[in-house]
Structures are given as C-alpha cells and as structure tokens.
Coordinates of N, CA, C and O in Angstrom, one line a residue:
X1 N 99.1 73.5 104.7 CA 98.1 74.5 105.1 C 97.4 74.2 106.4 O 97.6 73.1 106.9
X2 N 96.7 75.1 106.9 CA 95.9 74.9 108.1 C 94.7 74.1 107.9 O 94.1 74.2 106.8
X3 N 94.3 73.2 108.8 CA 93.1 72.4 108.7 C 92.1 72.8 109.7 O 92.4 73.2 110.8
X4 N 90.8 72.9 109.3 CA 89.7 73.1 110.2 C 88.6 72.1 109.8 O 88.3 71.9 108.7
X5 N 88.1 71.5 110.9 CA 87.0 70.5 110.7 C 85.7 71.2 110.5 O 85.4 72.1 111.3
X6 N 84.9 70.7 109.6 CA 83.5 71.2 109.5 C 82.5 70.3 110.1 O 81.7 70.7 110.9
X7 N 82.6 69.0 109.9 CA 81.7 68.0 110.4 C 82.3 66.6 110.3 O 83.0 66.3 109.4
X8 N 82.1 65.8 111.4 CA 82.6 64.5 111.3 C 81.3 63.6 111.4 O 80.5 63.8 112.2
X9 N 81.3 62.6 110.5 CA 80.2 61.7 110.5 C 80.5 60.5 111.4 O 81.5 59.8 111.1
X10 N 79.8 60.3 112.4 CA 80.1 59.2 113.4 C 80.6 59.8 114.7 O 80.6 61.1 114.8
X11 N 80.9 59.0 115.7 CA 81.3 59.5 117.0 C 82.9 59.6 117.0 O 83.6 58.6 116.6
X12 N 83.4 60.7 117.5 CA 84.8 60.9 117.6 C 85.4 59.8 118.5 O 86.6 59.4 118.4
X13 N 84.7 59.4 119.6 CA 85.2 58.5 120.5 C 85.3 57.1 120.0 O 86.0 56.2 120.6
X14 N 84.5 56.8 119.0 CA 84.5 55.4 118.5 C 85.4 55.1 117.3 O 85.5 54.0 116.8
X15 N 86.1 56.1 116.8 CA 86.9 55.9 115.6 C 87.9 54.8 115.7 O 88.1 54.0 114.8
X16 N 88.7 54.8 116.7 CA 89.8 53.9 116.8 C 89.3 52.5 117.2 O 89.7 51.5 116.5
X17 N 88.3 52.4 118.1 CA 87.9 51.1 118.5 C 86.8 50.5 117.5 O 86.9 49.3 117.3
X18 N 86.0 51.3 117.0 CA 84.9 50.8 116.1 C 84.8 51.8 114.9 O 84.0 52.7 115.0
X19 N 85.6 51.6 113.9 CA 85.4 52.5 112.7 C 84.0 52.5 112.2 O 83.3 51.4 112.2
X20 N 83.5 53.6 111.6 CA 82.2 53.7 111.1 C 82.0 52.7 110.0 O 82.9 52.4 109.2
X21 N 80.8 52.1 109.9 CA 80.5 51.2 108.8 C 79.8 51.9 107.7 O 78.9 52.6 107.9
X22 N 80.3 51.6 106.5 CA 79.7 52.2 105.3 C 80.0 51.4 104.1 O 81.1 50.8 104.0
X23 N 79.1 51.2 103.2 CA 79.3 50.5 102.0 C 79.7 49.1 102.2 O 80.5 48.6 101.4
X24 N 79.4 48.5 103.3 CA 79.8 47.1 103.6 C 81.2 47.0 104.0 O 81.7 45.9 104.2
X25 N 81.9 48.0 104.2 CA 83.3 48.0 104.7 C 83.4 48.6 106.1 O 82.9 49.7 106.3
X26 N 84.0 48.0 107.0 CA 84.0 48.5 108.4 C 85.3 49.4 108.6 O 85.5 49.8 109.7
X27 N 86.1 49.6 107.6 CA 87.3 50.5 107.8 C 87.1 51.7 106.9 O 87.8 52.0 106.0
X28 N 86.1 52.5 107.3 CA 85.7 53.7 106.5 C 85.5 54.9 107.5 O 84.9 54.7 108.5
X29 N 86.0 56.0 107.1 CA 85.7 57.2 107.9 C 85.5 58.4 107.0 O 86.1 58.5 106.0
X30 N 84.5 59.3 107.3 CA 84.2 60.4 106.5 C 84.1 61.7 107.3 O 83.3 61.8 108.2
X31 N 85.1 62.6 107.0 CA 85.1 63.9 107.6 C 84.8 64.9 106.5 O 85.3 64.8 105.4
X32 N 84.1 66.0 106.8 CA 84.1 67.2 106.0 C 85.2 68.1 106.6 O 85.2 68.4 107.8
X33 N 86.2 68.4 105.8 CA 87.3 69.2 106.2 C 87.6 70.3 105.3 O 87.5 70.2 104.1
X34 N 88.0 71.4 105.9 CA 88.5 72.6 105.1 C 89.9 72.8 105.3 O 90.5 72.4 106.3
X35 N 90.6 73.3 104.2 CA 92.0 73.6 104.3 C 92.2 75.0 103.8 O 91.5 75.5 103.0
X36 N 93.2 75.7 104.4 CA 93.5 77.0 104.0 C 95.0 77.3 104.0 O 95.7 76.6 104.8
X37 N 95.5 78.2 103.2 CA 96.8 78.7 103.2 C 96.8 80.2 103.2 O 96.4 80.8 102.2
X38 N 97.1 80.8 104.3 CA 96.9 82.3 104.4 C 97.9 83.0 103.5 O 97.6 84.1 103.0
X39 N 99.1 82.4 103.4 CA 100.2 83.1 102.6 C 99.7 83.2 101.1 O 99.8 84.2 100.5
X40 N 99.1 82.1 100.6 CA 98.6 82.1 99.2 C 97.2 82.6 99.1 O 96.7 82.8 98.0
X41 N 96.6 82.9 100.2 CA 95.2 83.3 100.3 C 94.2 82.3 99.6 O 93.3 82.7 98.8
X42 N 94.5 81.0 99.8 CA 93.7 80.0 99.2 C 93.0 79.2 100.3 O 93.5 79.1 101.4
X43 N 91.8 78.8 99.9 CA 91.0 78.0 100.9 C 90.2 77.0 100.1 O 89.8 77.3 99.0
X44 N 90.0 75.9 100.7 CA 89.1 74.9 100.0 C 88.5 74.0 101.0 O 89.0 73.7 102.0
X45 N 87.3 73.6 100.7 CA 86.5 72.7 101.6 C 86.1 71.4 100.8 O 85.3 71.5 99.9
X46 N 86.7 70.3 101.2 CA 86.5 69.1 100.6 C 85.2 68.5 101.1 O 84.7 68.8 102.2
X47 N 84.6 67.6 100.3 CA 83.4 66.9 100.8 C 83.8 65.8 101.8 O 83.0 65.4 102.6
X48 N 85.1 65.5 101.9 CA 85.5 64.5 102.9 C 86.9 64.0 102.7 O 87.5 64.3 101.7
X49 N 87.3 63.3 103.7 CA 88.6 62.6 103.7 C 88.3 61.2 104.0 O 87.6 60.9 104.9
X50 N 88.8 60.3 103.1 CA 88.6 58.9 103.3 C 89.9 58.3 104.0 O 91.0 58.6 103.6
X51 N 89.7 57.6 105.1 CA 90.8 57.0 105.8 C 90.7 55.5 105.6 O 89.7 54.9 105.7
X52 N 91.9 54.9 105.3 CA 92.0 53.4 105.2 C 92.7 53.0 106.5 O 93.8 53.5 106.8
X53 N 92.2 52.0 107.2 CA 92.8 51.5 108.4 C 93.3 50.1 108.2 O 92.8 49.3 107.4
X54 N 94.4 49.8 108.9 CA 94.9 48.4 108.9 C 94.2 47.6 110.0 O 93.3 48.1 110.7
X55 N 94.6 46.3 110.1 CA 93.9 45.5 111.1 C 94.1 45.9 112.5 O 93.4 45.5 113.4
X56 N 95.1 46.8 112.8 CA 95.3 47.4 114.1 C 94.6 48.7 114.3 O 95.0 49.4 115.3
X57 N 93.7 49.0 113.4 CA 93.0 50.3 113.5 C 93.9 51.5 113.4 O 93.6 52.6 113.9
X58 N 95.0 51.4 112.7 CA 96.0 52.5 112.4 C 95.7 53.0 111.0 O 95.4 52.2 110.1
X59 N 95.7 54.3 110.8 CA 95.5 54.9 109.5 C 96.7 54.6 108.6 O 97.8 54.9 109.0
X60 N 96.5 53.9 107.5 CA 97.6 53.6 106.6 C 97.5 54.4 105.3 O 98.5 54.4 104.5
X61 N 96.4 55.0 105.0 CA 96.3 55.8 103.8 C 95.1 56.8 103.9 O 94.2 56.6 104.7
X62 N 95.2 57.9 103.1 CA 94.1 58.9 103.1 C 93.9 59.3 101.7 O 94.8 59.3 100.9
X63 N 92.7 59.7 101.4 CA 92.3 60.3 100.1 C 91.2 61.3 100.3 O 90.4 61.2 101.2
X64 N 91.3 62.3 99.4 CA 90.2 63.3 99.4 C 89.0 62.7 98.8 O 89.1 61.9 97.8
X65 N 87.8 63.0 99.3 CA 86.5 62.6 98.7 C 85.9 63.8 98.1 O 85.7 64.8 98.9
X66 N 85.6 63.9 96.9 CA 84.8 65.0 96.2 C 83.6 64.4 95.5 O 83.7 63.5 94.7
X67 N 82.4 65.0 95.9 CA 81.2 64.6 95.3 C 80.5 65.7 94.5 O 80.5 66.8 95.0
X68 N 80.0 65.4 93.3 CA 79.3 66.3 92.5 C 78.0 65.7 92.1 O 77.9 64.6 91.6
X69 N 76.9 66.5 92.3 CA 75.6 66.1 91.8 C 75.3 67.0 90.6 O 75.3 68.2 90.7
X70 N 75.1 66.3 89.4 CA 74.9 67.0 88.2 C 73.7 66.5 87.4 O 73.2 65.4 87.7
X71 N 73.2 67.3 86.5 CA 72.1 66.8 85.6 C 72.7 65.9 84.6 O 73.9 65.7 84.4
X72 N 71.8 65.2 83.8 CA 72.2 64.2 82.8 C 73.1 64.7 81.7 O 74.0 64.1 81.3
X73 N 72.9 66.0 81.3 CA 73.8 66.5 80.2 C 75.2 66.7 80.7 O 76.2 66.3 80.0
X74 N 75.4 67.2 81.9 CA 76.7 67.3 82.5 C 77.3 65.9 82.7 O 78.5 65.6 82.5
X75 N 76.5 65.0 83.3 CA 76.9 63.7 83.6 C 77.4 63.0 82.3 O 78.5 62.4 82.3
X76 N 76.7 63.1 81.2 CA 77.1 62.5 79.9 C 78.4 63.1 79.4 O 79.1 62.4 78.7
X77 N 78.6 64.3 79.7 CA 79.9 64.9 79.2 C 81.1 64.3 79.8 O 82.2 64.4 79.2
X78 N 81.0 63.6 80.9 CA 82.1 62.9 81.5 C 82.5 61.6 80.9 O 83.4 61.0 81.2
X79 N 81.7 61.2 79.8 CA 82.1 59.9 79.2 C 83.4 60.0 78.4 O 84.1 59.1 78.4
X80 N 83.6 61.2 77.8 CA 84.8 61.3 77.0 C 86.0 62.0 77.7 O 87.1 61.8 77.3
X81 N 85.7 62.9 78.7 CA 86.8 63.6 79.3 C 86.4 64.0 80.7 O 85.2 64.1 81.0
X82 N 87.4 64.3 81.5 CA 87.1 64.8 82.9 C 87.1 66.4 82.8 O 87.9 67.0 82.1
X83 N 86.2 67.0 83.6 CA 86.0 68.4 83.6 C 87.3 69.1 84.1 O 87.7 68.9 85.2
X84 N 87.9 70.0 83.3 CA 89.1 70.6 83.6 C 89.0 71.5 84.8 O 89.9 71.5 85.7
X85 N 87.9 72.2 85.0 CA 87.8 73.1 86.2 C 87.8 72.2 87.5 O 88.5 72.6 88.4
X86 N 87.2 71.1 87.5 CA 87.2 70.2 88.7 C 88.6 69.6 88.9 O 89.0 69.4 90.0
X87 N 89.3 69.4 87.8 CA 90.7 68.8 87.9 C 91.5 69.8 88.6 O 92.3 69.5 89.6
X88 N 91.4 71.1 88.3 CA 92.2 72.2 89.0 C 91.7 72.3 90.4 O 92.5 72.6 91.3
X89 N 90.4 72.2 90.7 CA 89.9 72.3 92.0 C 90.6 71.2 92.9 O 91.0 71.5 94.0
X90 N 90.6 70.0 92.4 CA 91.2 68.9 93.1 C 92.7 69.1 93.3 O 93.2 68.8 94.4
X91 N 93.4 69.6 92.3 CA 94.8 69.8 92.5 C 95.1 70.9 93.5 O 96.0 70.9 94.3
X92 N 94.1 71.9 93.6 CA 94.2 72.9 94.7 C 94.1 72.2 96.1 O 94.8 72.6 97.0
X93 N 93.2 71.3 96.2 CA 93.0 70.6 97.4 C 94.3 69.8 97.8 O 94.7 69.7 99.0
X94 N 94.9 69.2 96.8 CA 96.2 68.5 97.0 C 97.3 69.5 97.6 O 98.0 69.2 98.5
X95 N 97.3 70.7 97.0 CA 98.3 71.7 97.4 C 98.0 72.1 98.9 O 98.9 72.1 99.7
X96 N 96.7 72.3 99.2 CA 96.4 72.7 100.5 C 96.5 71.6 101.6 O 96.8 71.9 102.7
X97 N 96.2 70.4 101.2 CA 96.1 69.3 102.2 C 97.4 68.5 102.3 O 97.6 67.8 103.3
X98 N 98.2 68.5 101.2 CA 99.4 67.6 101.2 C 99.1 66.2 100.8 O 100.0 65.4 100.7
X99 N 97.8 65.9 100.5 CA 97.4 64.6 100.1 C 97.7 64.4 98.6 O 98.0 65.4 97.9
X100 N 97.6 63.1 98.1 CA 98.0 62.9 96.8 C 97.1 62.1 95.9 O 97.4 61.8 94.8
X101 N 95.9 61.8 96.5 CA 94.9 61.1 95.6 C 93.5 61.6 96.1 O 93.2 62.0 97.2
X102 N 92.5 61.4 95.1 CA 91.2 61.9 95.4 C 90.2 60.9 94.7 O 90.4 60.6 93.5
X103 N 89.2 60.5 95.4 CA 88.1 59.8 94.8 C 87.0 60.8 94.4 O 86.5 61.4 95.3
X104 N 86.8 61.0 93.1 CA 85.9 62.0 92.6 C 84.7 61.2 92.1 O 84.7 60.4 91.2
X105 N 83.5 61.5 92.7 CA 82.3 60.8 92.4 C 81.3 61.8 91.7 O 80.9 62.8 92.3
X106 N 80.9 61.5 90.5 CA 79.9 62.2 89.8 C 78.6 61.5 89.9 O 78.5 60.3 89.6
X107 N 77.5 62.2 90.4 CA 76.2 61.5 90.6 C 75.2 62.2 89.7 O 75.1 63.4 89.6
X108 N 74.5 61.4 88.9 CA 73.6 61.9 88.0 C 72.2 62.1 88.6 O 71.6 61.1 89.0
X109 N 71.8 63.3 88.8 CA 70.5 63.6 89.5 C 69.3 63.1 88.7 O 68.2 62.9 89.2
X110 N 69.5 62.9 87.4 CA 68.4 62.5 86.5 C 68.4 61.0 86.2 O 67.7 60.5 85.3
X111 N 69.2 60.2 86.9 CA 69.4 58.8 86.6 C 68.1 58.1 86.8 O 67.3 58.3 87.7
X112 N 67.9 57.2 85.8 CA 66.7 56.3 85.8 C 67.0 54.9 86.1 O 66.2 54.1 86.5
X113 N 68.3 54.5 85.8 CA 68.7 53.2 86.1 C 70.1 53.3 86.9 O 70.7 54.3 86.9
X114 N 70.4 52.2 87.5 CA 71.6 52.2 88.4 C 72.9 52.4 87.6 O 73.7 53.2 88.0
X115 N 73.1 51.9 86.3 CA 74.3 52.2 85.6 C 74.5 53.7 85.2 O 75.5 54.1 84.9
X116 N 73.4 54.4 85.3 CA 73.4 55.9 84.9 C 73.7 56.7 86.2 O 73.7 57.9 86.1
X117 N 73.8 56.1 87.4 CA 73.8 56.8 88.6 C 75.1 57.5 89.0 O 75.2 58.6 89.3
X118 N 76.3 56.7 88.9 CA 77.6 57.2 89.3 C 78.6 57.0 88.3 O 78.6 56.1 87.5
X119 N 79.6 57.9 88.3 CA 80.9 57.7 87.7 C 82.0 58.0 88.7 O 81.9 59.0 89.4
X120 N 82.9 57.1 88.8 CA 84.0 57.3 89.8 C 85.3 57.5 89.1 O 85.6 56.8 88.1
X121 N 86.1 58.5 89.6 CA 87.4 58.8 89.0 C 88.4 58.8 90.2 O 88.1 59.5 91.2
X122 N 89.5 58.2 90.0 CA 90.7 58.4 90.9 C 91.6 59.4 90.3 O 92.0 59.2 89.2
X123 N 91.8 60.5 91.0 CA 92.7 61.6 90.5 C 93.9 61.6 91.3 O 93.8 61.5 92.6
X124 N 95.1 61.7 90.7 CA 96.3 61.7 91.4 C 96.9 63.1 91.3 O 96.6 63.9 90.4
X125 N 97.8 63.4 92.3 CA 98.5 64.7 92.4 C 99.3 64.9 91.2 O 100.0 64.0 90.7
X126 N 99.3 66.2 90.6 CA 100.0 66.6 89.4 C 100.9 67.8 89.8 O 100.4 68.9 89.9
X127 N 102.1 67.5 90.1 CA 103.0 68.6 90.6 C 103.2 69.7 89.6 O 103.3 70.9 90.0
X128 N 103.1 69.5 88.3 CA 103.2 70.6 87.3 C 102.0 71.6 87.5 O 102.2 72.8 87.5
X129 N 100.8 71.0 87.6 CA 99.6 71.8 87.8 C 99.7 72.6 89.1 O 99.4 73.8 89.2
X130 N 100.1 71.9 90.2 CA 100.2 72.5 91.5 C 101.2 73.7 91.5 O 100.9 74.7 92.1
X131 N 102.3 73.5 90.8 CA 103.3 74.7 90.7 C 102.6 75.8 90.0 O 102.8 77.0 90.4
X132 N 101.8 75.6 88.9 CA 101.1 76.7 88.2 C 100.1 77.3 89.1 O 100.0 78.5 89.1
X133 N 99.4 76.5 90.0 CA 98.5 77.1 90.9 C 99.2 78.0 91.9 O 98.7 79.1 92.2
X134 N 100.3 77.5 92.4 CA 101.1 78.3 93.4 C 101.5 79.6 92.8 O 101.4 80.7 93.5
X135 N 102.0 79.6 91.6 CA 102.5 80.9 90.9 C 101.3 81.8 90.8 O 101.4 83.0 91.2
X136 N 100.2 81.4 90.3 CA 99.0 82.2 90.1 C 98.5 82.7 91.4 O 98.2 83.9 91.6
X137 N 98.4 81.9 92.4 CA 97.9 82.3 93.8 C 98.9 83.3 94.4 O 98.4 84.3 95.0
X138 N 100.2 83.2 94.2 CA 101.1 84.2 94.7 C 100.9 85.5 94.1 O 100.9 86.6 94.7
X139 N 100.7 85.5 92.8 CA 100.4 86.8 92.0 C 99.2 87.4 92.5 O 99.2 88.6 92.8
X140 N 98.1 86.7 92.7 CA 96.8 87.3 93.1 C 96.9 87.7 94.6 O 96.4 88.8 95.0
X141 N 97.6 86.9 95.4 CA 97.7 87.3 96.9 C 98.5 88.6 97.0 O 98.1 89.5 97.7
X142 N 99.6 88.7 96.2 CA 100.4 90.0 96.3 C 99.6 91.1 95.8 O 99.6 92.2 96.3
X143 N 98.8 90.9 94.7 CA 98.0 92.0 94.2 C 96.9 92.5 95.2 O 96.8 93.7 95.5
X144 N 96.3 91.6 95.9 CA 95.3 91.9 96.9 C 95.9 92.6 98.1 O 95.3 93.6 98.6
X145 N 97.1 92.1 98.5 CA 97.7 92.7 99.6 C 98.2 94.2 99.3 O 98.2 95.0 100.2
X146 N 98.5 94.4 98.1 CA 99.0 95.7 97.7 C 97.9 96.6 97.1 O 98.1 97.6 96.5
X147 N 96.6 96.1 97.2 CA 95.4 96.8 96.7 C 95.5 97.2 95.2 O 95.2 98.3 94.8
X148 N 96.0 96.2 94.4 CA 96.1 96.3 93.0 C 95.3 95.3 92.3 O 95.3 94.1 92.7
X149 N 94.5 95.6 91.3 CA 93.7 94.7 90.6 C 94.6 93.7 89.9 O 95.4 94.2 89.0
X150 N 94.6 92.4 90.1 CA 95.4 91.5 89.4 C 95.0 91.4 87.9 O 93.9 91.7 87.5
X151 N 96.0 90.9 87.1 CA 95.7 90.7 85.7 C 94.6 89.6 85.6 O 94.6 88.6 86.3
X152 N 93.6 89.9 84.8 CA 92.5 89.0 84.7 C 92.7 87.9 83.7 O 93.7 87.8 83.0
X153 N 91.8 86.9 83.6 CA 91.9 85.8 82.6 C 91.3 86.2 81.3 O 91.6 85.5 80.3
X154 N 90.6 87.3 81.2 CA 90.0 87.7 80.0 C 90.8 88.9 79.4 O 91.3 89.8 80.1
X155 N 91.1 88.8 78.1 CA 91.9 89.8 77.4 C 91.1 91.1 77.2 O 91.7 92.2 77.4
X156 N 89.9 91.0 76.9 CA 89.0 92.2 76.7 C 87.6 92.0 77.2 O 87.3 90.9 77.5
X157 N 86.9 93.1 77.4 CA 85.5 92.9 77.9 C 84.6 92.1 76.9 O 83.5 91.7 77.2
X158 N 85.1 91.9 75.6 CA 84.4 91.2 74.6 C 84.6 89.7 74.6 O 84.0 88.9 73.9
X159 N 85.6 89.3 75.4 CA 85.9 87.9 75.6 C 84.7 87.2 76.0 O 83.9 87.6 76.9
X160 N 84.4 86.0 75.4 CA 83.1 85.3 75.8 C 83.0 85.0 77.3 O 81.9 85.1 77.9
X161 N 84.2 84.7 77.9 CA 84.1 84.5 79.3 C 83.8 85.7 80.1 O 83.0 85.7 81.1
X162 N 84.3 86.9 79.7 CA 84.0 88.2 80.3 C 82.5 88.5 80.2 O 81.9 89.1 81.1
X163 N 82.0 88.2 79.0 CA 80.5 88.5 78.8 C 79.6 87.7 79.8 O 78.5 88.1 80.1
X164 N 80.1 86.5 80.2 CA 79.3 85.7 81.2 C 79.7 86.0 82.6 O 79.0 85.5 83.5
X165 N 80.7 86.8 82.9 CA 81.2 87.1 84.2 C 80.5 88.2 84.9 O 80.4 89.3 84.4
X166 N 80.0 88.0 86.1 CA 79.2 89.0 86.8 C 80.1 90.2 87.3 O 79.6 91.2 87.7
X167 N 81.4 90.0 87.4 CA 82.3 91.1 87.8 C 83.2 91.7 86.7 O 84.1 92.4 87.0
X168 N 82.9 91.4 85.5 CA 83.7 91.9 84.3 C 83.7 93.4 84.3 O 84.7 94.0 84.0
X169 N 82.6 94.0 84.6 CA 82.5 95.5 84.6 C 83.5 96.1 85.5 O 84.2 97.0 85.2
X170 N 83.7 95.5 86.7 CA 84.7 96.0 87.7 C 86.1 95.8 87.1 O 87.0 96.6 87.3
X171 N 86.3 94.6 86.5 CA 87.6 94.3 86.0 C 88.1 95.3 84.9 O 89.3 95.7 84.9
X172 N 87.2 95.7 84.0 CA 87.6 96.5 82.9 C 87.2 98.0 83.0 O 87.9 98.8 82.4
X173 N 86.2 98.3 83.8 CA 85.8 99.7 83.8 C 85.9 100.5 85.1 O 85.7 101.7 85.1
X174 N 86.1 99.8 86.2 CA 86.1 100.5 87.5 C 87.5 100.4 88.1 O 87.9 99.3 88.5
X175 N 88.2 101.5 88.2 CA 89.5 101.4 88.9 C 89.4 101.1 90.3 O 88.4 101.5 91.0
X176 N 90.4 100.4 90.8 CA 90.5 100.1 92.2 C 90.9 101.3 93.0 O 91.7 102.0 92.6
X177 N 90.2 101.5 94.1 CA 90.5 102.7 94.9 C 91.6 102.5 95.9 O 91.8 101.4 96.4

C-alpha cells in the first residue's frame, strides 16, 4: 500500500548519525505513519513504526507500534485473552504495510501501581486472517464503487450489534439511491 507520514519524533537529519534515545536504548525510532490501499479502499494509521538498527546504523528490522489507553475494566479483560477487534486491526496494518510484527501496548489509565500500568503483546502476521480481510475489503470496495449497499454483519435489525449501531437504520430501512 501507499505510505504517508503523519509525524516523526526527532530530527530527520539526525536519524542515521544519531538515532533518537528512548527507554535507555539509543537504537530507537518512532514515526507516526499511515498506510492506504486504494484498490481495497482500506486505510490505517499506526501509532508508530519501531526501527531496530545495527552497529552501522542500518535498519535491520521494523515493527508496528500500537498503543491503547484504556480504563481498568478493559485493562483487566486482557488478562485472559487479547481483544479480537484489535487483533483484526493489527492484521489490517500488516496487510497495508507489508510488515509482520507489532508491539501492542495496553496502558491502564486507572493504574495505581507500576505493575498495573502496562501490558505488552507481540502480535505476528496471520496470513489466514489477512486473506479474510482482503476478501471482505474487496466485497465492500466493489459494493461502494457500484453504489450498492454491501451485505452487513447483522442479520436483522434486532441483532444486538445492530441495536447498538448508529447506522443500523440506514442498513435496514433506507434504500441506497
């Protein structure tokens, strides 16, 4: 996909000679970067890209950085499982960026002690999920290009998800013009 920069932390002219210092490591770089794929009509904006440099200041590895600030109840829900919605979000970033790993950081806004503050997850590229995302994105992109309302994720307007959805009325009751 196409890449567009949103913001770079540090000086562009100092990256090769003097990588930014962060977290006690001098081989760290943080960009906010967006990715898009016009054919699939997909777009995503990561919180950053982490670059790992070798001793010659050459980039030897990259990873997506995704940061989430949540309340304590959401934070505690990550003890037993990873949020499926965010897993798909990261897989979409892999599709768009071509990268294959992500450092996902959950920050507890209600933390009172240091052990309650962060949870770190390394997420790897899942080709099966990415293929499913591509198929669905192609279906939706074709529908939008042809001015046809795509098939929704809710079977009926009584579906619990539809009842919480702000556009369910348009999906079920208003024909596309």
